[in-house]
Amino acid sequence: MGKKVKKEPESFPKDVFDPLSIESKNAATAVLMLSSPEEDVLAKACEAIHKFAEKGDENKSSLMGLGAVEPLSRLISHEDKIVQKKAVMALGVMASNCEVKKGLKSMDVMPAIISKLSPQEDIVVLEFATLCLASLSVDCTFKVQIFEYKGLEPLIRLLCNPDADVKKNSAECVFNLVQDFQNRAAVPGLNGFPPLLDLVCSEFPVIQQLAMRTIETITSDRKSLDAFRNAQGLNKILEVLANKEFNDLHGVALRVIYNCLEDSESVHLIQGMGGLEHLLQFVITPTLPEVQANAVKAIARVAQNGEIRKILHGQNVEKALTDLLAQENDNIRIATCQAVATVSKNLSSREIFRSLDAIKLIVRLLNSEGSELRTAAAEALSGLTDNNKLNAYAVYDAGGDKLLVQQLRDSCTWAAVHAAEVCTNMAKQEELRSCILAQGAMPALVELLHSSDNHKLISATQALASLACDAEARQELRNVGGLTHLIKLLKSINADVRRNACWAVSVCANDEITAIEMCNAGALEILQEINLSAHRKSKLSEVALQKLQDNSLSLKYSLTGHLPPTDITTDGFYDPGQVRMGQQVPTLEDLSKQAVNQHRAIIAVNGKLPDHKMKGKGQKEEKKDEEEIKPQQEVVLEEGWKLPYDAEFHNLVKEAVKSVLPLDDAKMYTALAVLVCDAMGGQVDPEKLHDFLWELHISKLKLEINSNIIPIGKIKKGIYFHRALLYKVLADRIGLRCSLVRGQYNRAWNEILLINGPKKPYGYTRPENYIIDLIHQPGNLMKSNSAAALAYQSI
């Protein structure tokens, strides 16, 4: 028999390989299989990688190292649906790994992933595509890509998908995306609120939380609130707050309400729906600390509205907030202090808080370890003491002055800022001002002036201005070197800092010593420059410049050449001659140190007896024959040098009191003119003025006393500017009103307002301005616009 030959089955062509079952426990093999041209192999490789990646983050990193990410990112767009699904599943699981995310940044994978968000896709593809995007969307780079490739809209649509996992992943992705402004702003336009509000009632708590937190984030943008109201969002949130079964959502729901209260229309809508009652109920009802704190924050925000404050006042909100101040939870106490600050804008509420001893409780919180709580406590006290004398004293009675001054040095900016605000409010009371200063407020405020933070600088200058009302405070400010730092703030580019510095300067300029020191520190030049600028000039800068000049009359006359009748000269006044704007005027002490020179003599005024002690400004001298002399301040100059007593000038003052004061009206002015003329060399004929050797006389005086500073009483041969100065200082002593004006070429004159001639029987007679002759026809009154007056003012 012949040998049989086995025939091949006719159903298998010769060039086809039999099906081969491949099994491997090596991840590298599975990754290699991702390059196979066969759909079956690709699907199995993707599935194996998916299962391997699910086991942990180390496996995901390992797959990344083996190069699995690049082929997977291509396979999600494979023509075979099964391969697509398995690849999406694998990539969706792997995308949570940091190294995988980093690798995907270099691959243009986002369009392919977003394309898988179509509602027609398999539910598994939707689940893992959204899972992938949820992982990637925490990264800023991918947020931008998702927005640019229009991924937000399909994600919002998927919030309505019946599958819980797809909803959850989509909600998480949207939540991540809205942390970025452009995505947040886009959601309302994509009609995103309705599906998010529907998810709030989901049976799955995680989805509820994601939806609510997403709504909270979106509504933080005020522009979204119209769309939120139109979607009946406020109704839905209030329903959540009214439902005890949703108590785990109450905290975030209250934060949503807090956002909505930024908008006035929403405020009125919430009020109309009984929202205020809901909020107050959460405030007074013990619950989770987060919920109670959020309710108080919402109260604080809604109380920004004046009408709402009145409603809350009627519902006894002060009692509810005061009770919360005793809570041990810092978050609740912080929120409560902030609410007190806002509610206190209602004047009646300030009184009630004091009656409930809330101030005492808040002052204690200034001792807290947490800076945020200290800050909130000071903020509350700032509101409570604003224009409220009794509350300011209540803070002091609770020991707040010491704690507030300590807090001025707090490293937390707003803690120091609010503490300074309270000090400013309290300093309006003289007694409290002294107490605050005694606690070391001035050195602490000067430290704040070193800050680069504008908020600190503004509050510090305001507090400094309030405290510097007292001479002792200004002296302390000088002693601790605060004036230099204050003057520097005049150059600030911040308008509010600059304006408040101007205000502080104007207050500190209330005494001549401080005014001169500020001028020597450059304040005058800076203020002159500011007032020449259309952009930086302000009413406060003008006031500061005026105050500096008014309280340093020597400086003012030297710079401006004019002292009006309201400027009353005192002992210590001196005339160093005319200087240009921006040029410093040396002090008398500096001038006293100069050797005798050929320059113009400095004329000084000091008629106060060396052994005479003044009781203070505004009190009269004790000697009977000097009772009518205008009160003078004690001469205070730098220690180590004193302006010499001018006995001759003192005698002239006594003579003016004796012979001029008893006269009436214009006769006093003419009599004083004669007195001045006689004291300074008598009448001089205009034609013989060149023979009146006043310059030689002054030179001899300088050599005689070995100084460039000449006491005015020693001048026996005086020309126009000497006589005009003597007339002014004598007139100021006896209460006559006159101005002093400097002209050119040693000219100066005095201007007075008089009603000269018969009075009208009816009506008011307008006074006229006169210049009085002190040298040629002593006592002659010349109308200021007359030819005689013009001749007197010029050569």
PDB file of N, CA, C and O in Angstrom, residues 230-282:
ATOM      1  N   ASN A 230     -30.622  84.611  37.001  1.00  0.00           N
ATOM      2  CA  ASN A 230     -31.535  84.193  35.928  1.00  0.00           C
ATOM      3  C   ASN A 230     -31.753  82.691  35.903  1.00  0.00           C
ATOM      4  O   ASN A 230     -32.792  82.216  35.440  1.00  0.00           O
ATOM      5  N   ALA A 231     -30.765  81.940  36.376  1.00  0.00           N
ATOM      6  CA  ALA A 231     -30.893  80.476  36.440  1.00  0.00           C
ATOM      7  C   ALA A 231     -31.565  80.026  37.729  1.00  0.00           C
ATOM      8  O   ALA A 231     -31.554  78.833  38.050  1.00  0.00           O
ATOM      9  N   GLN A 232     -32.154  80.993  38.460  1.00  0.00           N
ATOM     10  CA  GLN A 232     -32.820  80.711  39.739  1.00  0.00           C
ATOM     11  C   GLN A 232     -31.849  80.125  40.764  1.00  0.00           C
ATOM     12  O   GLN A 232     -32.214  79.315  41.625  1.00  0.00           O
ATOM     13  N   GLY A 233     -30.579  80.566  40.647  1.00  0.00           N
ATOM     14  CA  GLY A 233     -29.560  80.021  41.530  1.00  0.00           C
ATOM     15  C   GLY A 233     -29.772  80.363  42.986  1.00  0.00           C
ATOM     16  O   GLY A 233     -29.556  79.521  43.878  1.00  0.00           O
ATOM     17  N   LEU A 234     -30.205  81.613  43.268  1.00  0.00           N
ATOM     18  CA  LEU A 234     -30.409  82.007  44.661  1.00  0.00           C
ATOM     19  C   LEU A 234     -31.504  81.173  45.313  1.00  0.00           C
ATOM     20  O   LEU A 234     -31.376  80.759  46.475  1.00  0.00           O
ATOM     21  N   ASN A 235     -32.574  80.924  44.569  1.00  0.00           N
ATOM     22  CA  ASN A 235     -33.660  80.084  45.102  1.00  0.00           C
ATOM     23  C   ASN A 235     -33.132  78.709  45.486  1.00  0.00           C
ATOM     24  O   ASN A 235     -33.434  78.182  46.557  1.00  0.00           O
ATOM     25  N   LYS A 236     -32.334  78.123  44.578  1.00  0.00           N
ATOM     26  CA  LYS A 236     -31.809  76.778  44.807  1.00  0.00           C
ATOM     27  C   LYS A 236     -30.907  76.750  46.044  1.00  0.00           C
ATOM     28  O   LYS A 236     -31.002  75.825  46.871  1.00  0.00           O
ATOM     29  N   ILE A 237     -30.034  77.762  46.186  1.00  0.00           N
ATOM     30  CA  ILE A 237     -29.107  77.779  47.319  1.00  0.00           C
ATOM     31  C   ILE A 237     -29.855  77.975  48.629  1.00  0.00           C
ATOM     32  O   ILE A 237     -29.541  77.344  49.646  1.00  0.00           O
ATOM     33  N   LEU A 238     -30.869  78.839  48.618  1.00  0.00           N
ATOM     34  CA  LEU A 238     -31.658  79.033  49.838  1.00  0.00           C
ATOM     35  C   LEU A 238     -32.435  77.778  50.195  1.00  0.00           C
ATOM     36  O   LEU A 238     -32.645  77.479  51.383  1.00  0.00           O
ATOM     37  N   GLU A 239     -32.868  77.035  49.187  1.00  0.00           N
ATOM     38  CA  GLU A 239     -33.526  75.752  49.446  1.00  0.00           C
ATOM     39  C   GLU A 239     -32.561  74.776  50.111  1.00  0.00           C
ATOM     40  O   GLU A 239     -32.947  74.022  51.014  1.00  0.00           O
ATOM     41  N   VAL A 240     -31.330  74.782  49.660  1.00  0.00           N
ATOM     42  CA  VAL A 240     -30.310  73.924  50.272  1.00  0.00           C
ATOM     43  C   VAL A 240     -30.117  74.303  51.730  1.00  0.00           C
ATOM     44  O   VAL A 240     -30.030  73.438  52.617  1.00  0.00           O
ATOM     45  N   LEU A 241     -30.037  75.620  51.996  1.00  0.00           N
ATOM     46  CA  LEU A 241     -29.835  76.073  53.372  1.00  0.00           C
ATOM     47  C   LEU A 241     -31.018  75.724  54.269  1.00  0.00           C
ATOM     48  O   LEU A 241     -30.845  75.500  55.479  1.00  0.00           O
ATOM     49  N   ALA A 242     -32.209  75.670  53.696  1.00  0.00           N
ATOM     50  CA  ALA A 242     -33.404  75.349  54.478  1.00  0.00           C
ATOM     51  C   ALA A 242     -33.569  73.842  54.697  1.00  0.00           C
ATOM     52  O   ALA A 242     -34.392  73.427  55.521  1.00  0.00           O
ATOM     53  N   ASN A 243     -32.800  73.037  53.976  1.00  0.00           N
ATOM     54  CA  ASN A 243     -32.937  71.576  54.030  1.00  0.00           C
ATOM     55  C   ASN A 243     -31.879  70.995  54.983  1.00  0.00           C
ATOM     56  O   ASN A 243     -30.687  71.026  54.700  1.00  0.00           O
ATOM     57  N   LYS A 244     -32.299  70.463  56.105  1.00  0.00           N
ATOM     58  CA  LYS A 244     -31.361  69.909  57.079  1.00  0.00           C
ATOM     59  C   LYS A 244     -30.622  68.678  56.546  1.00  0.00           C
ATOM     60  O   LYS A 244     -29.548  68.332  57.030  1.00  0.00           O
ATOM     61  N   GLU A 245     -31.222  67.988  55.570  1.00  0.00           N
ATOM     62  CA  GLU A 245     -30.562  66.816  54.992  1.00  0.00           C
ATOM     63  C   GLU A 245     -29.298  67.208  54.218  1.00  0.00           C
ATOM     64  O   GLU A 245     -28.435  66.372  53.970  1.00  0.00           O
ATOM     65  N   PHE A 246     -29.227  68.474  53.825  1.00  0.00           N
ATOM     66  CA  PHE A 246     -28.053  68.959  53.083  1.00  0.00           C
ATOM     67  C   PHE A 246     -27.080  69.712  53.998  1.00  0.00           C
ATOM     68  O   PHE A 246     -26.361  70.593  53.564  1.00  0.00           O
ATOM     69  N   ASN A 247     -27.070  69.345  55.295  1.00  0.00           N
ATOM     70  CA  ASN A 247     -26.228  70.108  56.225  1.00  0.00           C
ATOM     71  C   ASN A 247     -24.746  70.054  55.878  1.00  0.00           C
ATOM     72  O   ASN A 247     -23.980  70.952  56.240  1.00  0.00           O
ATOM     73  N   ASP A 248     -24.327  69.005  55.129  1.00  0.00           N
ATOM     74  CA  ASP A 248     -22.917  68.947  54.726  1.00  0.00           C
ATOM     75  C   ASP A 248     -22.606  69.973  53.630  1.00  0.00           C
ATOM     76  O   ASP A 248     -21.437  70.258  53.346  1.00  0.00           O
ATOM     77  N   LEU A 249     -23.656  70.523  53.012  1.00  0.00           N
ATOM     78  CA  LEU A 249     -23.461  71.537  51.969  1.00  0.00           C
ATOM     79  C   LEU A 249     -23.644  72.957  52.487  1.00  0.00           C
ATOM     80  O   LEU A 249     -23.375  73.922  51.763  1.00  0.00           O
ATOM     81  N   HIS A 250     -24.087  73.101  53.737  1.00  0.00           N
ATOM     82  CA  HIS A 250     -24.435  74.428  54.244  1.00  0.00           C
ATOM     83  C   HIS A 250     -23.237  75.376  54.279  1.00  0.00           C
ATOM     84  O   HIS A 250     -23.374  76.573  54.002  1.00  0.00           O
ATOM     85  N   GLY A 251     -22.074  74.850  54.624  1.00  0.00           N
ATOM     86  CA  GLY A 251     -20.889  75.700  54.688  1.00  0.00           C
ATOM     87  C   GLY A 251     -20.571  76.356  53.361  1.00  0.00           C
ATOM     88  O   GLY A 251     -20.412  77.579  53.272  1.00  0.00           O
ATOM     89  N   VAL A 252     -20.497  75.549  52.300  1.00  0.00           N
ATOM     90  CA  VAL A 252     -20.166  76.096  50.986  1.00  0.00           C
ATOM     91  C   VAL A 252     -21.349  76.881  50.418  1.00  0.00           C
ATOM     92  O   VAL A 252     -21.162  77.862  49.690  1.00  0.00           O
ATOM     93  N   ALA A 253     -22.578  76.478  50.762  1.00  0.00           N
ATOM     94  CA  ALA A 253     -23.761  77.222  50.299  1.00  0.00           C
ATOM     95  C   ALA A 253     -23.745  78.647  50.863  1.00  0.00           C
ATOM     96  O   ALA A 253     -24.086  79.609  50.171  1.00  0.00           O
ATOM     97  N   LEU A 254     -23.319  78.784  52.095  1.00  0.00           N
ATOM     98  CA  LEU A 254     -23.213  80.114  52.693  1.00  0.00           C
ATOM     99  C   LEU A 254     -22.123  80.942  52.019  1.00  0.00           C
ATOM    100  O   LEU A 254     -22.229  82.169  51.916  1.00  0.00           O
ATOM    101  N   ARG A 255     -21.084  80.271  51.554  1.00  0.00           N
ATOM    102  CA  ARG A 255     -20.038  81.006  50.833  1.00  0.00           C
ATOM    103  C   ARG A 255     -20.557  81.494  49.484  1.00  0.00           C
ATOM    104  O   ARG A 255     -20.154  82.564  49.002  1.00  0.00           O
ATOM    105  N   VAL A 256     -21.441  80.720  48.868  1.00  0.00           N
ATOM    106  CA  VAL A 256     -22.081  81.172  47.619  1.00  0.00           C
ATOM    107  C   VAL A 256     -22.940  82.406  47.895  1.00  0.00           C
ATOM    108  O   VAL A 256     -22.893  83.395  47.153  1.00  0.00           O
ATOM    109  N   ILE A 257     -23.722  82.353  48.967  1.00  0.00           N
ATOM    110  CA  ILE A 257     -24.534  83.507  49.356  1.00  0.00           C
ATOM    111  C   ILE A 257     -23.646  84.718  49.610  1.00  0.00           C
ATOM    112  O   ILE A 257     -23.958  85.842  49.202  1.00  0.00           O
ATOM    113  N   TYR A 258     -22.509  84.481  50.265  1.00  0.00           N
ATOM    114  CA  TYR A 258     -21.544  85.555  50.544  1.00  0.00           C
ATOM    115  C   TYR A 258     -21.110  86.223  49.241  1.00  0.00           C
ATOM    116  O   TYR A 258     -21.040  87.453  49.147  1.00  0.00           O
ATOM    117  N   ASN A 259     -20.835  85.410  48.212  1.00  0.00           N
ATOM    118  CA  ASN A 259     -20.441  85.971  46.911  1.00  0.00           C
ATOM    119  C   ASN A 259     -21.568  86.800  46.304  1.00  0.00           C
ATOM    120  O   ASN A 259     -21.336  87.877  45.753  1.00  0.00           O
ATOM    121  N   CYS A 260     -22.781  86.291  46.410  1.00  0.00           N
ATOM    122  CA  CYS A 260     -23.923  86.983  45.805  1.00  0.00           C
ATOM    123  C   CYS A 260     -24.210  88.318  46.475  1.00  0.00           C
ATOM    124  O   CYS A 260     -24.745  89.234  45.842  1.00  0.00           O
ATOM    125  N   LEU A 261     -23.851  88.422  47.737  1.00  0.00           N
ATOM    126  CA  LEU A 261     -24.122  89.658  48.475  1.00  0.00           C
ATOM    127  C   LEU A 261     -23.254  90.816  48.022  1.00  0.00           C
ATOM    128  O   LEU A 261     -23.420  91.945  48.483  1.00  0.00           O
ATOM    129  N   GLU A 262     -22.318  90.552  47.121  1.00  0.00           N
ATOM    130  CA  GLU A 262     -21.499  91.611  46.528  1.00  0.00           C
ATOM    131  C   GLU A 262     -22.335  92.470  45.587  1.00  0.00           C
ATOM    132  O   GLU A 262     -21.970  93.601  45.273  1.00  0.00           O
ATOM    133  N   ASP A 263     -23.478  91.928  45.174  1.00  0.00           N
ATOM    134  CA  ASP A 263     -24.323  92.561  44.167  1.00  0.00           C
ATOM    135  C   ASP A 263     -25.606  93.069  44.825  1.00  0.00           C
ATOM    136  O   ASP A 263     -26.304  92.317  45.507  1.00  0.00           O
ATOM    137  N   SER A 264     -25.921  94.353  44.623  1.00  0.00           N
ATOM    138  CA  SER A 264     -27.060  94.964  45.314  1.00  0.00           C
ATOM    139  C   SER A 264     -28.388  94.318  44.927  1.00  0.00           C
ATOM    140  O   SER A 264     -29.270  94.135  45.775  1.00  0.00           O
ATOM    141  N   GLU A 265     -28.528  93.952  43.655  1.00  0.00           N
ATOM    142  CA  GLU A 265     -29.777  93.319  43.218  1.00  0.00           C
ATOM    143  C   GLU A 265     -29.966  91.972  43.902  1.00  0.00           C
ATOM    144  O   GLU A 265     -31.073  91.613  44.318  1.00  0.00           O
ATOM    145  N   SER A 266     -28.863  91.242  44.044  1.00  0.00           N
ATOM    146  CA  SER A 266     -28.937  89.955  44.737  1.00  0.00           C
ATOM    147  C   SER A 266     -29.280  90.145  46.205  1.00  0.00           C
ATOM    148  O   SER A 266     -30.011  89.340  46.797  1.00  0.00           O
ATOM    149  N   VAL A 267     -28.745  91.207  46.800  1.00  0.00           N
ATOM    150  CA  VAL A 267     -29.042  91.498  48.213  1.00  0.00           C
ATOM    151  C   VAL A 267     -30.542  91.674  48.411  1.00  0.00           C
ATOM    152  O   VAL A 267     -31.147  91.095  49.317  1.00  0.00           O
ATOM    153  N   HIS A 268     -31.161  92.485  47.562  1.00  0.00           N
ATOM    154  CA  HIS A 268     -32.599  92.730  47.688  1.00  0.00           C
ATOM    155  C   HIS A 268     -33.405  91.458  47.410  1.00  0.00           C
ATOM    156  O   HIS A 268     -34.422  91.212  48.065  1.00  0.00           O
ATOM    157  N   LEU A 269     -32.917  90.648  46.489  1.00  0.00           N
ATOM    158  CA  LEU A 269     -33.613  89.398  46.173  1.00  0.00           C
ATOM    159  C   LEU A 269     -33.538  88.437  47.356  1.00  0.00           C
ATOM    160  O   LEU A 269     -34.539  87.800  47.730  1.00  0.00           O
ATOM    161  N   ILE A 270     -32.357  88.333  47.955  1.00  0.00           N
ATOM    162  CA  ILE A 270     -32.196  87.452  49.120  1.00  0.00           C
ATOM    163  C   ILE A 270     -33.065  87.935  50.270  1.00  0.00           C
ATOM    164  O   ILE A 270     -33.716  87.145  50.961  1.00  0.00           O
ATOM    165  N   GLN A 271     -33.093  89.256  50.456  1.00  0.00           N
ATOM    166  CA  GLN A 271     -33.920  89.813  51.525  1.00  0.00           C
ATOM    167  C   GLN A 271     -35.396  89.482  51.290  1.00  0.00           C
ATOM    168  O   GLN A 271     -36.114  89.086  52.212  1.00  0.00           O
ATOM    169  N   GLY A 272     -35.826  89.629  50.044  1.00  0.00           N
ATOM    170  CA  GLY A 272     -37.222  89.350  49.711  1.00  0.00           C
ATOM    171  C   GLY A 272     -37.599  87.897  49.877  1.00  0.00           C
ATOM    172  O   GLY A 272     -38.761  87.568  50.112  1.00  0.00           O
ATOM    173  N   MET A 273     -36.637  86.998  49.755  1.00  0.00           N
ATOM    174  CA  MET A 273     -36.914  85.556  49.892  1.00  0.00           C
ATOM    175  C   MET A 273     -36.675  85.055  51.314  1.00  0.00           C
ATOM    176  O   MET A 273     -36.637  83.854  51.549  1.00  0.00           O
ATOM    177  N   GLY A 274     -36.490  85.985  52.257  1.00  0.00           N
ATOM    178  CA  GLY A 274     -36.285  85.566  53.645  1.00  0.00           C
ATOM    179  C   GLY A 274     -34.874  85.091  53.935  1.00  0.00           C
ATOM    180  O   GLY A 274     -34.649  84.386  54.929  1.00  0.00           O
ATOM    181  N   GLY A 275     -33.937  85.499  53.094  1.00  0.00           N
ATOM    182  CA  GLY A 275     -32.570  85.033  53.270  1.00  0.00           C
ATOM    183  C   GLY A 275     -31.900  85.553  54.525  1.00  0.00           C
ATOM    184  O   GLY A 275     -31.072  84.865  55.132  1.00  0.00           O
ATOM    185  N   LEU A 276     -32.251  86.797  54.957  1.00  0.00           N
ATOM    186  CA  LEU A 276     -31.637  87.355  56.167  1.00  0.00           C
ATOM    187  C   LEU A 276     -31.976  86.512  57.387  1.00  0.00           C
ATOM    188  O   LEU A 276     -31.125  86.278  58.260  1.00  0.00           O
ATOM    189  N   GLU A 277     -33.224  86.072  57.453  1.00  0.00           N
ATOM    190  CA  GLU A 277     -33.640  85.236  58.583  1.00  0.00           C
ATOM    191  C   GLU A 277     -32.851  83.927  58.598  1.00  0.00           C
ATOM    192  O   GLU A 277     -32.440  83.434  59.659  1.00  0.00           O
ATOM    193  N   HIS A 278     -32.620  83.355  57.398  1.00  0.00           N
ATOM    194  CA  HIS A 278     -31.816  82.125  57.307  1.00  0.00           C
ATOM    195  C   HIS A 278     -30.417  82.365  57.862  1.00  0.00           C
ATOM    196  O   HIS A 278     -29.877  81.556  58.628  1.00  0.00           O
ATOM    197  N   LEU A 279     -29.820  83.489  57.441  1.00  0.00           N
ATOM    198  CA  LEU A 279     -28.457  83.784  57.866  1.00  0.00           C
ATOM    199  C   LEU A 279     -28.380  83.953  59.375  1.00  0.00           C
ATOM    200  O   LEU A 279     -27.482  83.402  60.035  1.00  0.00           O
ATOM    201  N   LEU A 280     -29.311  84.727  59.936  1.00  0.00           N
ATOM    202  CA  LEU A 280     -29.301  84.943  61.384  1.00  0.00           C
ATOM    203  C   LEU A 280     -29.531  83.648  62.150  1.00  0.00           C
ATOM    204  O   LEU A 280     -28.978  83.437  63.234  1.00  0.00           O
ATOM    205  N   GLN A 281     -30.331  82.778  61.581  1.00  0.00           N
ATOM    206  CA  GLN A 281     -30.591  81.494  62.228  1.00  0.00           C
ATOM    207  C   GLN A 281     -29.312  80.668  62.328  1.00  0.00           C
ATOM    208  O   GLN A 281     -29.041  80.031  63.350  1.00  0.00           O
ATOM    209  N   PHE A 282     -28.515  80.697  61.251  1.00  0.00           N
ATOM    210  CA  PHE A 282     -27.237  79.982  61.278  1.00  0.00           C
ATOM    211  C   PHE A 282     -26.258  80.628  62.254  1.00  0.00           C
ATOM    212  O   PHE A 282     -25.399  79.945  62.814  1.00  0.00           O
TER     213      PHE A 282
END
